[in-house]
Each structure stands twice: as C-alpha cells, then as structure tokens.
C-alpha positions as a printed NumPy array, in Angstrom:
array([[-57.129,  -5.985, 123.047],
       [-57.603,  -9.646, 123.126],
       [-55.452,  -9.793, 126.333],
       [-57.714,  -7.037, 127.838],
       [-60.906,  -9.127, 127.236],
       [-59.274, -12.253, 128.697],
       [-58.436, -10.268, 131.785],
       [-61.99 ,  -8.866, 132.136],
       [-63.531, -12.453, 131.538],
       [-61.26 , -14.286, 134.046],
       [-61.353, -12.218, 137.243],
       [-59.413, -13.272, 140.284],
       [-62.25 , -14.557, 142.105],
       [-63.607, -16.646, 139.128],
       [-60.203, -17.955, 138.665],
       [-60.124, -19.083, 142.248],
       [-63.399, -20.812, 141.946],
       [-62.235, -22.576, 138.646],
       [-59.095, -23.849, 140.533],
       [-61.094, -25.124, 143.39 ],
       [-63.476, -26.801, 141.097],
       [-60.737, -28.628, 139.152],
       [-59.227, -29.68 , 142.642],
       [-62.62 , -31.001, 143.803],
       [-62.804, -33.091, 140.88 ],
       [-59.469, -34.543, 141.679],
       [-57.759, -34.45 , 144.877],
       [-59.539, -31.889, 147.239],
       [-61.72 , -33.215, 150.089],
       [-63.817, -30.549, 151.935],
       [-64.613, -31.619, 155.372],
       [-67.856, -29.878, 155.454],
       [-69.132, -32.128, 152.577],
       [-68.46 , -35.017, 154.974],
       [-70.608, -33.574, 157.644],
       [-68.129, -31.17 , 159.58 ],
       [-70.088, -28.369, 161.01 ],
       [-67.142, -25.941, 161.774],
       [-69.235, -23.986, 164.546],
       [-66.83 , -24.78 , 167.506],
       [-69.815, -26.412, 169.302],
       [-70.383, -29.581, 167.662],
       [-67.733, -32.246, 167.752],
       [-66.347, -32.754, 164.172],
       [-63.986, -35.733, 164.795],
       [-65.933, -38.26 , 163.056],
       [-66.575, -36.21 , 159.793],
       [-62.857, -35.101, 159.791],
       [-61.673, -38.651, 160.002],
       [-64.194, -39.956, 157.361],
       [-62.88 , -37.079, 155.179],
       [-59.238, -38.523, 155.658],
       [-60.329, -41.989, 154.934],
       [-62.2  , -41.018, 151.749],
       [-59.082, -39.238, 150.56 ],
       [-57.039, -42.29 , 151.437],
       [-59.197, -44.565, 149.459],
       [-59.011, -42.346, 146.526],
       [-55.347, -42.668, 146.545],
       [-54.455, -39.479, 148.7  ],
       [-55.254, -35.796, 148.388],
       [-55.91 , -32.749, 150.209],
       [-58.391, -32.587, 153.245],
       [-59.627, -29.007, 153.194],
       [-60.746, -26.936, 156.15 ],
       [-62.429, -24.09 , 155.041],
       [-63.049, -20.956, 157.479],
       [-64.495, -22.062, 160.822],
       [-63.823, -23.48 , 164.094],
       [-63.574, -27.408, 164.15 ],
       [-63.995, -29.141, 167.455],
       [-62.305, -32.366, 167.634],
       [-60.477, -35.035, 169.598],
       [-58.101, -37.595, 167.898],
       [-57.655, -37.03 , 164.167],
       [-55.898, -40.027, 162.415],
       [-53.52 , -38.987, 159.653],
       [-52.886, -41.472, 156.92 ],
       [-50.254, -41.715, 153.96 ],
       [-50.394, -39.418, 151.094],
       [-52.627, -36.806, 152.904],
       [-52.29 , -33.152, 153.205],
       [-54.43 , -31.388, 155.825],
       [-54.927, -27.844, 154.486],
       [-56.187, -25.379, 156.865],
       [-57.486, -22.278, 155.394],
       [-57.103, -18.886, 156.515],
       [-59.741, -18.227, 159.241],
       [-60.026, -21.934, 159.821],
       [-59.042, -23.547, 163.35 ],
       [-58.806, -27.156, 164.409],
       [-59.774, -26.794, 168.115],
       [-58.984, -29.507, 170.638],
       [-61.985, -30.395, 172.619],
       [-62.042, -30.647, 176.296],
       [-62.27 , -34.114, 177.799],
       [-65.563, -35.064, 179.222],
       [-67.325, -38.241, 180.199],
       [-68.511, -38.385, 176.758],
       [-65.791, -36.849, 174.797],
       [-62.379, -38.648, 174.911],
       [-59.128, -38.736, 173.216],
       [-57.477, -42.031, 172.086],
       [-56.039, -43.727, 175.052],
       [-51.964, -43.948, 175.224],
       [-50.965, -46.978, 173.495],
       [-48.57 , -49.34 , 175.379],
       [-45.166, -48.05 , 174.443],
       [-42.428, -50.032, 172.766],
       [-40.316, -48.872, 175.626],
       [-41.641, -46.741, 178.601],
       [-38.536, -46.997, 180.99 ],
       [-35.917, -44.559, 179.806],
       [-37.888, -41.45 , 178.843],
       [-40.804, -39.514, 180.353],
       [-44.391, -40.682, 179.724],
       [-44.964, -38.068, 177.093],
       [-42.134, -39.4  , 174.991],
       [-43.482, -42.779, 174.859],
       [-46.936, -42.441, 173.915],
       [-48.323, -40.965, 170.646],
       [-52.042, -41.842, 170.195],
       [-53.345, -39.418, 173.084],
       [-52.924, -36.486, 170.653],
       [-55.12 , -34.229, 168.718],
       [-53.372, -35.185, 165.486],
       [-51.562, -38.547, 165.204],
       [-49.602, -40.369, 162.632],
       [-47.816, -43.569, 162.972],
       [-45.878, -45.4  , 160.216],
       [-46.794, -43.168, 157.566],
       [-45.234, -41.581, 154.418],
       [-46.001, -38.537, 152.193],
       [-48.085, -36.367, 154.695],
       [-48.266, -32.67 , 155.28 ],
       [-50.218, -30.053, 157.136],
       [-50.212, -26.802, 155.513],
       [-52.161, -23.597, 155.148],
       [-52.303, -20.271, 156.95 ],
       [-54.879, -21.338, 159.595],
       [-54.571, -22.204, 163.205],
       [-54.527, -25.303, 165.549],
       [-55.614, -24.459, 168.925],
       [-54.828, -27.023, 171.748],
       [-57.606, -25.555, 173.947],
       [-58.567, -28.664, 175.556],
       [-55.305, -30.335, 175.912],
       [-53.381, -30.834, 179.046],
       [-49.715, -30.327, 179.856],
       [-49.148, -33.585, 182.04 ],
       [-49.391, -37.185, 181.766],
       [-53.035, -37.242, 182.593],
       [-55.687, -36.429, 185.171],
       [-57.061, -39.095, 187.621],
       [-54.747, -41.63 , 185.646],
       [-53.38 , -41.975, 182.244],
       [-56.23 , -43.925, 180.783],
       [-59.013, -41.261, 181.368],
       [-59.075, -40.094, 177.872],
       [-57.204, -36.733, 178.038],
       [-55.045, -35.547, 174.981],
       [-51.691, -33.864, 175.843],
       [-50.08 , -33.441, 172.43 ],
       [-51.022, -31.188, 169.359],
       [-49.307, -33.324, 166.751],
       [-47.493, -36.694, 167.255],
       [-45.642, -38.458, 164.512],
       [-43.745, -41.811, 164.851],
       [-41.752, -43.681, 162.158],
       [-43.021, -41.396, 159.367],
       [-41.112, -40.157, 156.207],
       [-41.561, -37.373, 153.729],
       [-43.373, -34.945, 156.053],
       [-44.144, -31.159, 155.53 ],
       [-45.518, -28.904, 158.281],
       [-45.686, -25.38 , 156.809],
       [-47.371, -22.111, 157.561],
       [-49.849, -22.666, 160.022],
       [-50.158, -21.5  , 163.86 ],
       [-50.411, -23.468, 166.982],
       [-51.656, -21.931, 170.095],
       [-51.465, -23.813, 173.475],
       [-49.999, -27.035, 172.231],
       [-50.137, -29.208, 175.488],
       [-47.269, -31.119, 176.724],
       [-45.841, -30.984, 173.088],
       [-46.81 , -28.889, 170.32 ],
       [-45.004, -31.276, 167.897],
       [-43.986, -34.514, 169.141],
       [-41.823, -36.135, 166.195],
       [-39.958, -39.257, 166.691],
       [-38.232, -41.2  , 163.71 ],
       [-39.559, -38.508, 161.412],
       [-37.12 , -38.725, 158.426],
       [-37.079, -36.498, 155.282],
       [-39.084, -33.676, 156.834],
       [-39.615, -30.024, 156.189],
       [-40.839, -27.855, 159.057],
       [-41.314, -24.201, 157.837],
       [-43.037, -20.985, 158.793],
       [-44.674, -22.221, 161.954],
       [-45.809, -19.73 , 164.575],
       [-46.496, -21.404, 167.948],
       [-47.375, -20.154, 171.326],
       [-46.979, -23.091, 173.663],
       [-47.676, -23.89 , 177.25 ],
       [-44.995, -26.306, 177.413],
       [-42.762, -27.725, 174.832],
       [-42.701, -26.288, 171.306],
       [-41.009, -28.565, 168.707],
       [-39.459, -31.859, 170.069],
       [-37.521, -33.831, 167.2  ],
       [-36.456, -37.113, 168.48 ],
       [-34.343, -39.907, 166.833],
       [-34.954, -38.399, 163.343],
       [-32.835, -37.855, 160.175],
       [-32.633, -35.373, 157.376],
       [-35.035, -32.606, 158.83 ],
       [-35.089, -28.904, 157.98 ],
       [-36.66 , -26.428, 160.501],
       [-36.686, -22.914, 159.159],
       [-38.484, -19.589, 159.687],
       [-40.257, -20.755, 162.752],
       [-41.19 , -18.581, 165.765],
       [-41.755, -20.544, 169.042],
       [-42.735, -19.143, 172.177],
       [-42.638, -21.543, 175.175],
       [-42.427, -19.903, 178.552],
       [-42.805, -23.271, 180.214],
       [-40.343, -25.666, 178.548],
       [-38.134, -25.836, 175.708],
       [-38.889, -24.088, 172.315],
       [-37.015, -26.195, 169.785],
       [-35.379, -29.417, 171.072],
       [-33.545, -32.342, 169.534],
       [-33.417, -35.574, 171.464],
       [-32.819, -39.235, 171.025],
       [-34.525, -41.492, 173.27 ],
       [-35.679, -44.973, 173.618],
       [-39.123, -44.762, 172.564],
       [-38.546, -46.913, 169.632],
       [-37.02 , -49.612, 171.947],
       [-33.52 , -48.956, 170.441],
       [-31.388, -45.858, 170.369],
       [-31.34 , -44.085, 167.081],
       [-29.336, -41.058, 166.134],
       [-30.572, -37.785, 165.361],
       [-28.592, -36.534, 162.355],
       [-28.56 , -34.316, 159.22 ],
       [-30.644, -31.716, 160.998],
       [-30.684, -27.819, 160.041],
       [-32.363, -25.127, 162.162],
       [-32.179, -21.877, 160.397],
       [-33.903, -18.266, 160.663],
       [-36.035, -19.001, 163.735],
       [-36.829, -17.137, 166.931],
       [-37.397, -18.702, 170.172],
       [-38.728, -16.862, 173.376],
       [-40.265, -17.071, 176.686],
       [-42.855, -14.445, 176.802],
       [-45.933, -15.056, 178.973],
       [-48.277, -17.696, 177.465],
       [-50.508, -16.359, 174.796],
       [-48.753, -12.798, 174.655],
       [-46.591, -13.752, 171.576],
       [-49.64 , -14.392, 169.269],
       [-51.571, -11.551, 170.492],
       [-48.52 ,  -9.114, 169.962],
       [-48.135,  -7.841, 173.524],
       [-44.875,  -9.87 , 174.259],
       [-45.462,  -9.733, 178.069],
       [-42.712, -10.584, 180.457],
       [-44.586, -10.521, 183.676],
       [-45.109, -14.12 , 184.292],
       [-42.285, -16.847, 184.887],
       [-39.074, -15.582, 186.537],
       [-36.863, -18.088, 184.849],
       [-38.744, -18.753, 181.41 ],
       [-37.501, -21.611, 179.32 ],
       [-37.753, -21.072, 175.573],
       [-34.277, -21.695, 174.018],
       [-32.674, -24.234, 171.36 ],
       [-31.344, -27.301, 172.982],
       [-29.779, -30.693, 172.028],
       [-30.161, -33.2  , 174.601],
       [-31.683, -34.278, 177.857],
       [-32.88 , -37.523, 176.384],
       [-29.504, -38.459, 174.613],
       [-29.497, -42.319, 174.025],
       [-28.851, -42.4  , 170.367],
       [-26.793, -39.207, 169.828],
       [-26.557, -36.273, 167.696],
       [-24.483, -35.941, 164.454],
       [-24.007, -33.481, 161.722],
       [-26.245, -30.638, 162.868],
       [-26.255, -26.945, 161.845],
       [-28.156, -24.038, 163.628],
       [-27.684, -20.633, 162.126],
       [-29.331, -17.274, 162.064],
       [-31.588, -17.678, 165.258],
       [-32.884, -15.196, 167.668],
       [-33.347, -15.738, 171.445],
       [-35.393, -13.366, 173.527],
       [-36.362, -13.434, 177.269],
       [-35.445, -16.977, 177.741],
       [-32.661, -19.349, 178.545],
       [-29.439, -19.758, 176.621],
       [-28.295, -22.349, 173.979],
       [-27.898, -25.853, 175.559],
       [-25.903, -28.863, 174.03 ],
       [-26.062, -31.965, 176.188],
       [-25.275, -35.524, 176.045],
       [-25.742, -37.397, 179.437],
       [-26.992, -40.93 , 178.518],
       [-24.214, -42.781, 176.909],
       [-24.37 , -41.469, 173.23 ],
       [-22.069, -39.639, 170.858],
       [-22.692, -35.944, 170.   ],
       [-20.387, -34.806, 167.29 ],
       [-20.009, -32.571, 164.133],
       [-22.099, -29.68 , 165.439],
       [-21.967, -26.025, 163.824],
       [-23.792, -23.253, 165.259],
       [-23.365, -19.551, 164.104],
       [-24.947, -16.375, 163.806],
       [-27.038, -16.297, 167.143],
       [-28.125, -13.165, 168.9  ],
       [-29.861, -13.177, 172.39 ],
       [-31.222, -10.878, 174.731],
       [-32.562, -10.987, 178.314],
       [-31.091, -14.357, 179.05 ],
       [-32.171, -15.752, 182.246],
       [-29.254, -18.548, 182.918],
       [-26.17 , -19.485, 181.253],
       [-26.2  , -18.074, 177.754],
       [-24.203, -21.241, 176.493],
       [-24.347, -24.718, 178.233],
       [-22.237, -27.5  , 176.969],
       [-22.529, -30.616, 179.031],
       [-21.151, -34.193, 178.877],
       [-22.564, -36.124, 181.789],
       [-23.269, -39.73 , 182.9  ],
       [-26.869, -39.696, 184.056],
       [-26.813, -42.983, 181.989],
       [-30.811, -43.262, 181.765],
       [-30.665, -46.425, 179.422],
       [-30.033, -50.087, 179.684],
       [-27.305, -51.301, 182.057],
       [-23.863, -51.29 , 180.592],
       [-24.579, -48.294, 178.253],
       [-21.271, -46.477, 177.37 ],
       [-20.059, -43.146, 178.45 ],
       [-21.159, -40.216, 176.304],
       [-18.698, -38.575, 173.989],
       [-18.953, -34.772, 172.994],
       [-16.516, -33.706, 170.247],
       [-16.004, -31.612, 167.412],
       [-18.376, -28.689, 167.929],
       [-17.868, -25.21 , 166.406],
       [-19.721, -21.988, 167.544],
       [-19.247, -18.776, 165.999],
       [-20.777, -15.098, 165.737],
       [-22.711, -15.143, 169.006],
       [-23.892, -11.95 , 170.777],
       [-26.005, -12.062, 173.924],
       [-26.975,  -8.918, 175.8  ],
       [-28.519,  -8.493, 179.345],
       [-27.527, -11.845, 180.606],
       [-28.243, -12.875, 184.231],
       [-25.39 , -12.106, 186.64 ],
       [-25.676, -15.495, 188.244],
       [-24.222, -17.556, 185.598],
       [-21.558, -17.326, 183.053],
       [-21.282, -19.687, 180.071],
       [-20.783, -23.259, 181.444],
       [-18.754, -25.891, 179.553],
       [-18.342, -29.05 , 181.705],
       [-17.412, -32.596, 181.066],
       [-16.933, -35.22 , 183.935],
       [-13.719, -36.523, 185.405],
       [-12.164, -39.089, 183.013],
       [-14.412, -37.981, 180.149],
       [-13.523, -34.698, 178.683],
       [-15.387, -32.537, 176.109],
       [-13.028, -32.743, 173.19 ],
       [-12.194, -30.378, 170.194],
       [-14.382, -27.416, 170.916],
       [-13.899, -24.163, 168.948],
       [-15.486, -20.685, 169.948],
       [-15.06 , -17.815, 167.766],
       [-16.292, -14.137, 167.668],
       [-18.461, -14.326, 170.855],
       [-19.618, -11.212, 172.737],
       [-21.583, -11.706, 176.095],
       [-22.869,  -8.868, 178.164],
       [-23.708,  -9.768, 181.825],
       [-25.571,  -7.916, 184.385],
       [-22.831,  -8.51 , 186.766],
       [-22.932,  -8.037, 190.444],
       [-21.095, -11.036, 191.491],
       [-19.228, -10.894, 194.956],
       [-15.769, -12.012, 196.046],
       [-17.43 , -14.729, 198.072],
       [-19.181, -15.958, 195.198],
       [-15.808, -16.273, 193.31 ],
       [-14.946, -18.909, 195.834],
       [-17.928, -21.237, 195.018],
       [-17.382, -24.843, 194.682],
       [-19.412, -26.609, 192.025],
       [-19.556, -30.315, 192.645],
       [-18.927, -32.949, 189.781],
       [-22.702, -33.373, 188.862],
       [-21.685, -36.559, 187.395],
       [-25.116, -38.157, 187.233],
       [-27.312, -35.065, 187.559],
       [-30.075, -34.063, 185.2  ],
       [-28.312, -31.758, 182.738],
       [-29.428, -28.193, 183.461],
       [-27.501, -25.034, 183.961],
       [-29.529, -24.438, 187.244],
       [-27.964, -27.392, 188.945],
       [-24.668, -25.539, 188.681],
       [-25.953, -22.779, 190.799],
       [-24.039, -19.345, 190.831],
       [-21.004, -19.758, 188.871],
       [-17.574, -18.69 , 190.493],
       [-16.682, -17.065, 186.984],
       [-18.924, -14.422, 185.572],
       [-17.733, -15.12 , 181.969],
       [-16.915, -18.701, 181.3  ],
       [-16.78 , -21.581, 183.668],
       [-14.916, -24.493, 181.871],
       [-14.176, -27.857, 183.251],
       [-12.904, -31.238, 181.965],
       [-12.196, -30.15 , 178.458],
       [ -9.607, -30.871, 175.988],
       [ -8.482, -29.257, 172.61 ],
       [-10.344, -26.003, 173.356],
       [ -9.793, -22.988, 170.967],
       [-11.352, -19.545, 171.925],
       [-11.014, -16.51 , 169.544],
       [-12.069, -12.933, 169.608],
       [-14.145, -13.405, 172.776],
       [-15.32 , -10.531, 174.761],
       [-16.994, -10.636, 178.139],
       [-18.347,  -7.57 , 180.043],
       [-20.785,  -6.533, 182.662],
       [-22.973,  -3.621, 183.608],
       [-22.578,  -3.851, 187.621],
       [-19.067,  -4.565, 188.792],
       [-18.356,  -8.159, 189.231],
       [-15.588,  -9.464, 191.517],
       [-15.45 , -12.97 , 189.967],
       [-13.027, -13.86 , 187.497],
       [-13.89 , -13.788, 183.721],
       [-12.679, -17.105, 183.044],
       [-12.144, -20.359, 185.261],
       [-10.363, -23.329, 183.651],
       [-10.445, -26.459, 185.735],
       [ -8.94 , -29.808, 184.477],
       [ -8.432, -28.426, 180.953],
       [ -5.652, -29.822, 178.553],
       [ -4.791, -27.942, 175.379],
       [ -6.422, -24.449, 175.578],
       [ -5.708, -21.684, 172.888],
       [ -6.945, -18.312, 173.665],
       [ -6.669, -15.443, 171.21 ],
       [ -7.996, -11.948, 171.322],
       [ -9.707, -12.16 , 174.532],
       [-11.433,  -8.858, 176.115],
       [-12.778,  -8.942, 179.606],
       [-13.904,  -6.474, 182.01 ],
       [-11.924,  -6.714, 185.229],
       [-12.044,  -4.946, 188.641],
       [ -8.636,  -4.058, 189.95 ],
       [ -7.322,  -6.78 , 192.247],
       [ -9.638,  -9.491, 190.668],
       [ -8.123, -11.965, 188.182],
       [ -9.294, -12.388, 184.549],
       [ -8.12 , -16.101, 184.385],
       [ -8.122, -18.694, 187.147],
       [ -6.504, -21.782, 186.145],
       [ -6.517, -25.269, 188.092],
       [ -4.994, -28.265, 186.676],
       [ -4.387, -26.829, 183.311],
       [ -1.945, -28.167, 180.587],
       [ -0.729, -26.651, 177.394],
       [ -2.331, -23.21 , 177.829],
       [ -1.509, -20.187, 175.573],
       [ -2.929, -16.565, 175.401],
       [ -2.098, -14.011, 172.847],
       [ -3.08 , -10.882, 171.438],
       [ -5.18 , -10.076, 174.418],
       [ -4.247,  -6.39 , 175.642],
       [ -3.77 ,  -5.273, 178.489],
       [ -3.062,  -9.205, 179.472],
       [  0.608, -10.118, 178.269],
       [  0.909, -13.029, 176.024],
       [  1.522, -16.209, 178.042],
       [  2.366, -19.93 , 177.376],
       [  2.003, -22.534, 180.127],
       [  3.051, -26.247, 180.032],
       [  1.325, -26.803, 183.117],
       [ -0.517, -24.824, 185.951],
       [ -1.826, -26.484, 189.093],
       [ -3.013, -23.057, 190.479],
       [ -2.398, -19.839, 188.677],
       [ -4.312, -16.472, 188.396],
       [ -3.728, -13.516, 186.167]])
C-alpha cells in the first residue's frame, strides 16, 4: 500500500523535474539561461560559448540544449564538458555573410602533405584542440546547413566553415546518439584523438562522414553513415601533426555505410537517382604516412556505394588487420581494393610502404558492377605479404568481353590509390598482382550476364594456396590466368582438377 502511494506521489514527469533540478544545482548548464534564443533566426554563438565557459570555470559539466534551433558559427569546446543535445534540439551551422563568419583556418603545423581540409581545424562549427574528457551526446541533431564542402569561397580567409566537428590532440572523447545532416567537407575530422567512443551516430553527409586520423584506442560502433560524395568511415594517418603517427587499436563494428542521394537516408526515402558512382564505403588509407596497426572491422553493411578499400601508399606500414562479417549490395566498383603503392606524399626519403598480415573472412557482395573485379595490387619489388581471404562470395553483373580480358593495366606505382585508376579489369572476379604468401579458401565468384574474362588473374605472385574455389565459366574461357607465378596450388575446386605448380610464366586453365 505504501509503495502504491509513493508511485502516485512521484509521477514520471515529477521525477524528471526533480532530476533536472538536482543537475541544475550541480553540473547542468542550460544555454537558454545564458541568452540563447533557440529560434533559428538569432545567432546563438556568443551564448553557447559563454555557457561552455561558465561550465569550464565551474570545473566542468553538461551544457544542455533544450528543444529549439540554435543558429551558430564556431563553438569552442573545453575540457571536462559534455554538450547534450535534447530531442527536438538542433545546432544549426549559420551561413557565412559579411557580418557572420566562422573562425579563420589557423596556420597548420604542416600543410604540405595532405589536403587543406586535413590541415586546419578552427574553421568548423564545433572545434576542440588539446582537450580531455569531452563529449557530445543526446538524441538531437547537428545540421551543417551553412557549411561548405571546399577549402573556401573567394579565398581561404573569408570566414567560411567547412567541418561539423573538428578535434585535434584530444583524449577521452565520447560522441554518442546524435544525428548529423549535411556535414560539410567533414562530418567529423578527428586527428590524434585517443581513447574515444563513437556510438549510434546517424549521418547524412554531403562529403566525408567520419575521418579518423593518427588516432589510438578508438571504438566506432552502431553508426549509419550516408555519404554519396566521399568516404563514409575512413581511417588515415597524415602529416597534420608535423610528424607521422600511427592509427592503431581501432574497432569498427555494427555499422552501415551507403551512397544514397544526399538527404534521403534521414528522410527515409533512400533514393539512388543521383551520383552514378557514389562513394560511401569503409576505407583505410589515401593519407597513409603514419600507418595502420591492430585494427578490427566486423558486422558492417554496405549499400549502393563503393567497396572496401585498404591502402598504404605514402611510406607507412599497414599490418595486423582483421575484417569479418561484411555484407554488400549494389557495389559500384571493386568490392575489395587492397593497394600497396608509392605515391610517397611525404618528406623526401620516406621509406616504401609495407602491407602485411591482413585477414578477411565471411564477406558477401551482390549486384557488383561488371566493370571491375576485386583488386589486390602491390608494386614491382614491393609485394603485399601474408594475405588471407576466407569464405567470400561475390556476385557480379558480368558482361565482360574477350577484348577486355586482354586489357593491360599499367603499374600505377605513384598513382592516387583508387580502383577507378585501374579501369576495366581483365578478370571479372579477382585481379591479383605483386603479392606473396596468399591464401584463399572457400571463394565463390559468379555473374548474371555471361562474362568472357577469366575469374582470376595472378601476375607476379609467389606462394598462392587456393582451396574450395567456385567460379562461373564460359566454355573456352579460362578460370585462372597465371603470369610469373611461383609455388601455386589449387585443391578441392571441382570441376577444376587439383594442380600444383612450382613455376608458371604463362598458364591458363
């Protein structure tokens, strides 16, 4: 009976009010109490930054955004601060005008070896540099309405913002539960961000989604990133710190990446009428000065975008990578792109890259372009080493011709690392070049429209063990085309008979 009276006395609404009152007496700082209007018309930047400053002077706390639209330019995070965006609350990036400007891009520590956007952080909607114990949470929204997707308009010093969130040299970071719409050049630019959790983020970007660069001990989970114009989730390691720093101890799990038309992920229509070759995807690389180590990617979904990319081309080591349980549909280029190159975008004398100890398993991709098979390519004298592929099924559109089977792909040694540079591959399933110690088990490649190209091309490969291979084949076209291959074995791959070759300069079967 007493319990019943207590329940009647403390209704859910009353309990919520009591909790808020307790928080207000301690660590809750409501931006409206510091002058924010939240009407989407008046600029609230000053009030928001004053709220953050008050919380910081108080030793830290939660800066609270109740329901409303908070128009702003650059917001400065501080240590020990949580921005909490309530349901119904939106932080809106203001459009740049003669009177309304974002912070100017600072002089970078190094602006030579990566694009402008990677080198500058202050020209953002939300920025934090050299901070600790920071978070942005809550079910609300950040709308990069006034952000641009380029360096700047009429010069880089004209007050334009081009990033939703930029963090540099920060640690103990939580980004959780909120939505980002139209993120600018970067939804998140995170450089040297350590001990971070990024969870349950929904993003409908107009360029990059999440760029994690030169960072350690980071968990990305349960995120849905739509980015038709650029990469969805990409790990990099550049020279923005003026020295190379490895990206390591990273997990990406339970995420979806896509390239639907901008805005149609969040509005639920999932349109595919826009870009012919949307990007989306998960990628390691492009900027690759510091390297990548100890990374696990699992339980992720790709839809209407490019395939998985693993790249090191600027003199770094990429090693100890495990990727598993990936499903893809409507893939517009190579479903798998593993690239060791020598673009060498770094200080003179940088070493050649190393790509080794990579294991990929349990991958299925359906409705893949017929123009490109999976591409695994090192460069002459610098092989990809110790690569294992297990339980993989690729279903291509097909349609390749006998003439395309004769395509010669140049070495592309110093090329920008992108599958499109390879053009139409001469193999419909896997094009493999400059690799050693390759293991492929339980691999299936097939097509919808007949394809006259071989399923597998191996060029300059040493130590290749193929088991349980299944491949569609047109009568008269080979399944395997070997060039300069040593120590090759194929077994348990009916109807192809088991075969072991010590050396094969040119062989088809």
